[in-house]
mmCIF file of C-alpha atoms in Angstrom:
data_model
loop_
_atom_site.group_PDB
_atom_site.id
_atom_site.type_symbol
_atom_site.label_atom_id
_atom_site.label_comp_id
_atom_site.label_asym_id
_atom_site.label_seq_id
_atom_site.Cartn_x
_atom_site.Cartn_y
_atom_site.Cartn_z
ATOM 1 C CA UNK A 5 -14.585 30.762 37.518
ATOM 2 C CA UNK A 6 -12.986 28.121 35.296
ATOM 3 C CA UNK A 7 -9.555 28.129 36.974
ATOM 4 C CA UNK A 8 -9.310 25.481 39.662
ATOM 5 C CA UNK A 9 -6.909 24.885 42.557
ATOM 6 C CA UNK A 10 -3.795 22.864 41.647
ATOM 7 C CA UNK A 11 -4.746 19.196 41.444
ATOM 8 C CA UNK A 12 -8.480 19.931 41.337
ATOM 9 C CA UNK A 13 -11.079 19.838 38.595
ATOM 10 C CA UNK A 14 -14.119 21.571 40.138
ATOM 11 C CA UNK A 15 -14.685 25.310 39.987
ATOM 12 C CA UNK A 16 -14.296 27.099 43.314
ATOM 13 C CA UNK A 17 -17.476 28.998 42.334
ATOM 14 C CA UNK A 18 -19.634 25.856 41.983
ATOM 15 C CA UNK A 19 -23.321 26.659 42.828
ATOM 16 C CA UNK A 20 -22.758 30.441 42.815
ATOM 17 C CA UNK A 21 -24.494 32.925 40.512
ATOM 18 C CA UNK A 22 -22.244 34.727 38.025
ATOM 19 C CA UNK A 23 -22.387 37.163 35.139
ATOM 20 C CA UNK A 24 -19.887 36.397 32.383
ATOM 21 C CA UNK A 25 -19.329 37.455 28.814
ATOM 22 C CA UNK A 26 -17.520 36.001 25.852
ATOM 23 C CA UNK A 27 -17.508 35.287 22.159
ATOM 24 C CA UNK A 28 -19.511 32.290 21.010
ATOM 25 C CA UNK A 29 -17.038 29.642 19.789
ATOM 26 C CA UNK A 30 -19.602 26.848 19.332
ATOM 27 C CA UNK A 31 -23.198 27.895 18.729
ATOM 28 C CA UNK A 32 -26.343 26.167 20.021
ATOM 29 C CA UNK A 33 -27.251 23.143 17.925
ATOM 30 C CA UNK A 34 -23.721 21.960 17.119
ATOM 31 C CA UNK A 35 -23.464 19.645 20.138
ATOM 32 C CA UNK A 36 -27.096 19.854 21.219
ATOM 33 C CA UNK A 37 -29.901 22.389 21.064
ATOM 34 C CA UNK A 38 -29.416 23.688 24.607
ATOM 35 C CA UNK A 39 -25.669 24.178 24.938
ATOM 36 C CA UNK A 40 -23.036 26.487 23.499
ATOM 37 C CA UNK A 41 -19.529 27.623 24.365
ATOM 38 C CA UNK A 42 -18.171 31.099 25.008
ATOM 39 C CA UNK A 43 -14.629 32.327 25.447
ATOM 40 C CA UNK A 44 -13.490 35.844 26.360
ATOM 41 C CA UNK A 45 -9.990 35.497 24.884
ATOM 42 C CA UNK A 46 -7.593 32.938 23.446
ATOM 43 C CA UNK A 47 -5.796 30.545 25.788
ATOM 44 C CA UNK A 48 -6.250 28.264 28.742
ATOM 45 C CA UNK A 49 -8.835 28.915 31.480
ATOM 46 C CA UNK A 50 -10.858 31.250 29.226
ATOM 47 C CA UNK A 51 -13.671 29.026 27.872
ATOM 48 C CA UNK A 52 -16.925 27.866 29.428
ATOM 49 C CA UNK A 53 -19.848 25.655 28.433
ATOM 50 C CA UNK A 54 -23.212 27.386 28.763
ATOM 51 C CA UNK A 55 -26.249 25.162 29.273
ATOM 52 C CA UNK A 56 -29.526 26.887 28.423
ATOM 53 C CA UNK A 57 -32.172 25.080 30.516
ATOM 54 C CA UNK A 58 -34.850 27.245 28.868
ATOM 55 C CA UNK A 59 -34.030 26.279 25.281
ATOM 56 C CA UNK A 60 -34.589 29.882 24.174
ATOM 57 C CA UNK A 61 -31.190 31.140 22.959
ATOM 58 C CA UNK A 62 -29.959 31.398 19.418
ATOM 59 C CA UNK A 63 -26.492 32.752 18.666
ATOM 60 C CA UNK A 64 -23.899 32.467 15.925
ATOM 61 C CA UNK A 65 -20.169 31.911 16.212
ATOM 62 C CA UNK A 66 -18.471 35.234 16.862
ATOM 63 C CA UNK A 67 -21.437 36.852 18.641
ATOM 64 C CA UNK A 68 -20.456 38.434 21.948
ATOM 65 C CA UNK A 69 -22.913 37.426 24.665
ATOM 66 C CA UNK A 70 -23.346 38.147 28.358
ATOM 67 C CA UNK A 71 -24.761 35.324 30.490
ATOM 68 C CA UNK A 72 -26.286 35.353 33.955
ATOM 69 C CA UNK A 73 -26.425 31.895 35.499
ATOM 70 C CA UNK A 74 -25.278 29.392 38.083
ATOM 71 C CA UNK A 75 -21.863 27.717 38.007
ATOM 72 C CA UNK A 76 -22.498 23.995 37.878
ATOM 73 C CA UNK A 77 -20.256 20.916 37.746
ATOM 74 C CA UNK A 78 -21.917 18.404 35.436
ATOM 75 C CA UNK A 79 -20.139 15.040 35.100
ATOM 76 C CA UNK A 80 -16.795 16.753 35.726
ATOM 77 C CA UNK A 81 -17.294 19.642 33.323
ATOM 78 C CA UNK A 82 -17.791 23.170 34.594
ATOM 79 C CA UNK A 83 -20.739 24.932 33.009
ATOM 80 C CA UNK A 84 -22.987 27.930 33.485
ATOM 81 C CA UNK A 85 -26.635 26.922 33.806
ATOM 82 C CA UNK A 86 -29.116 29.489 32.515
ATOM 83 C CA UNK A 87 -32.409 29.326 34.439
ATOM 84 C CA UNK A 88 -34.663 31.918 32.809
ATOM 85 C CA UNK A 89 -35.439 33.295 29.342
ATOM 86 C CA UNK A 90 -33.192 36.219 28.589
ATOM 87 C CA UNK A 91 -30.375 34.973 30.840
ATOM 88 C CA UNK A 92 -28.039 35.234 27.839
ATOM 89 C CA UNK A 93 -28.060 38.437 25.818
ATOM 90 C CA UNK A 94 -26.184 39.218 22.630
ATOM 91 C CA UNK A 95 -24.306 42.512 22.871
ATOM 92 C CA UNK A 96 -22.336 42.418 19.594
ATOM 93 C CA UNK A 97 -23.297 40.596 16.417
ATOM 94 C CA UNK A 98 -20.528 38.638 14.709
ATOM 95 C CA UNK A 99 -17.507 40.225 16.342
ATOM 96 C CA UNK A 100 -13.940 38.999 16.176
ATOM 97 C CA UNK A 101 -14.208 35.314 16.961
ATOM 98 C CA UNK A 102 -11.630 33.836 19.305
ATOM 99 C CA UNK A 103 -9.011 31.821 17.416
ATOM 100 C CA UNK A 104 -8.227 28.240 18.374
ATOM 101 C CA UNK A 105 -5.048 27.687 20.361
ATOM 102 C CA UNK A 106 -2.620 25.030 19.134
ATOM 103 C CA UNK A 107 -1.904 22.289 21.683
ATOM 104 C CA UNK A 108 0.147 19.120 21.785
ATOM 105 C CA UNK A 109 -2.036 16.043 22.286
ATOM 106 C CA UNK A 110 0.185 14.833 25.147
ATOM 107 C CA UNK A 111 -0.967 17.730 27.337
ATOM 108 C CA UNK A 112 -4.418 16.122 27.480
ATOM 109 C CA UNK A 113 -3.138 12.904 29.077
ATOM 110 C CA UNK A 114 -3.657 14.125 32.628
ATOM 111 C CA UNK A 115 -6.479 16.209 34.042
ATOM 112 C CA UNK A 116 -3.757 18.171 35.877
ATOM 113 C CA UNK A 117 -2.437 19.552 32.580
ATOM 114 C CA UNK A 118 -5.644 19.268 30.537
ATOM 115 C CA UNK A 119 -8.046 21.042 32.913
ATOM 116 C CA UNK A 120 -7.116 24.532 31.716
ATOM 117 C CA UNK A 121 -8.269 23.602 28.192
ATOM 118 C CA UNK A 122 -11.742 22.411 29.260
ATOM 119 C CA UNK A 123 -14.262 24.268 27.043
ATOM 120 C CA UNK A 124 -11.458 26.164 25.277
ATOM 121 C CA UNK A 125 -11.342 26.189 21.471
ATOM 122 C CA UNK A 126 -8.189 24.218 20.558
ATOM 123 C CA UNK A 127 -6.646 22.405 17.621
ATOM 124 C CA UNK A 128 -3.970 19.730 17.553
ATOM 125 C CA UNK A 129 -1.566 20.615 14.757
ATOM 126 C CA UNK A 130 0.193 17.813 12.878
ATOM 127 C CA UNK A 131 -1.830 15.132 14.653
ATOM 128 C CA UNK A 132 -2.332 11.684 13.171
ATOM 129 C CA UNK A 133 -5.235 9.293 13.712
ATOM 130 C CA UNK A 134 -3.750 6.647 15.996
ATOM 131 C CA UNK A 135 -6.871 4.525 16.618
ATOM 132 C CA UNK A 136 -9.986 5.027 14.515
ATOM 133 C CA UNK A 137 -12.327 3.055 16.768
ATOM 134 C CA UNK A 138 -12.266 3.416 20.534
ATOM 135 C CA UNK A 139 -15.930 2.437 20.667
ATOM 136 C CA UNK A 140 -19.027 4.593 20.978
ATOM 137 C CA UNK A 141 -17.997 6.619 17.886
ATOM 138 C CA UNK A 142 -14.848 7.913 19.570
ATOM 139 C CA UNK A 143 -11.327 7.816 18.108
ATOM 140 C CA UNK A 144 -7.771 8.858 19.039
ATOM 141 C CA UNK A 145 -5.218 11.254 17.596
ATOM 142 C CA UNK A 146 -1.549 11.665 18.461
ATOM 143 C CA UNK A 147 1.304 14.063 17.794
ATOM 144 C CA UNK A 148 3.766 11.186 17.709
ATOM 145 C CA UNK A 149 3.535 8.199 20.029
ATOM 146 C CA UNK A 150 0.813 6.080 21.647
ATOM 147 C CA UNK A 151 1.725 7.673 24.989
ATOM 148 C CA UNK A 152 0.465 11.091 23.831
ATOM 149 C CA UNK A 153 -2.833 10.017 22.294
ATOM 150 C CA UNK A 154 -5.907 12.150 22.747
ATOM 151 C CA UNK A 155 -9.465 10.830 22.637
ATOM 152 C CA UNK A 156 -11.780 12.657 20.217
ATOM 153 C CA UNK A 157 -15.360 12.483 21.439
ATOM 154 C CA UNK A 158 -18.372 11.993 19.209
ATOM 155 C CA UNK A 159 -20.387 14.682 21.004
ATOM 156 C CA UNK A 160 -20.543 16.894 17.912
ATOM 157 C CA UNK A 161 -22.127 16.141 14.570
ATOM 158 C CA UNK A 162 -19.376 15.898 11.975
ATOM 159 C CA UNK A 163 -18.901 14.007 8.723
ATOM 160 C CA UNK A 164 -15.277 12.862 9.075
ATOM 161 C CA UNK A 165 -14.769 9.105 9.267
ATOM 162 C CA UNK A 166 -11.306 8.551 10.772
ATOM 163 C CA UNK A 167 -8.827 6.088 9.305
ATOM 164 C CA UNK A 168 -5.530 5.068 10.923
ATOM 165 C CA UNK A 169 -2.690 7.215 9.567
ATOM 166 C CA UNK A 170 -4.914 10.142 8.458
#
């Protein structure tokens, strides 16, 4: 569902109903009350944003859940839209959470190489804050040069205030 044709960024299953399962990597309330992320295993193409239109789900990181919803492209991000209460069910409480995969920030420069990491839990090892203010609360990190900078969005609620060189 998440894997796209070479050069594309929209799921080939857009608008279709699916049943998927995965471990919660980001629980509801971290980014907003109605969305969370699941991932069935570590690595590219394995994560998906779940948007709960009903506002009824409550899970914790590591819970294994099964979701029944519609594949939807929302502003370029593939998501599963849940349309009814009970469309996401917890099957295992606090299982083995999926570990973040280490990536180089340069891979995120092009949607051709970055697309497989959409909604996947990642971390950029040995990254340095390259620009602490890109506007709108966003900032940039890099593994070495300005040409491999990666924009960090302010979508989540976190307490870190970036400073160049951190």
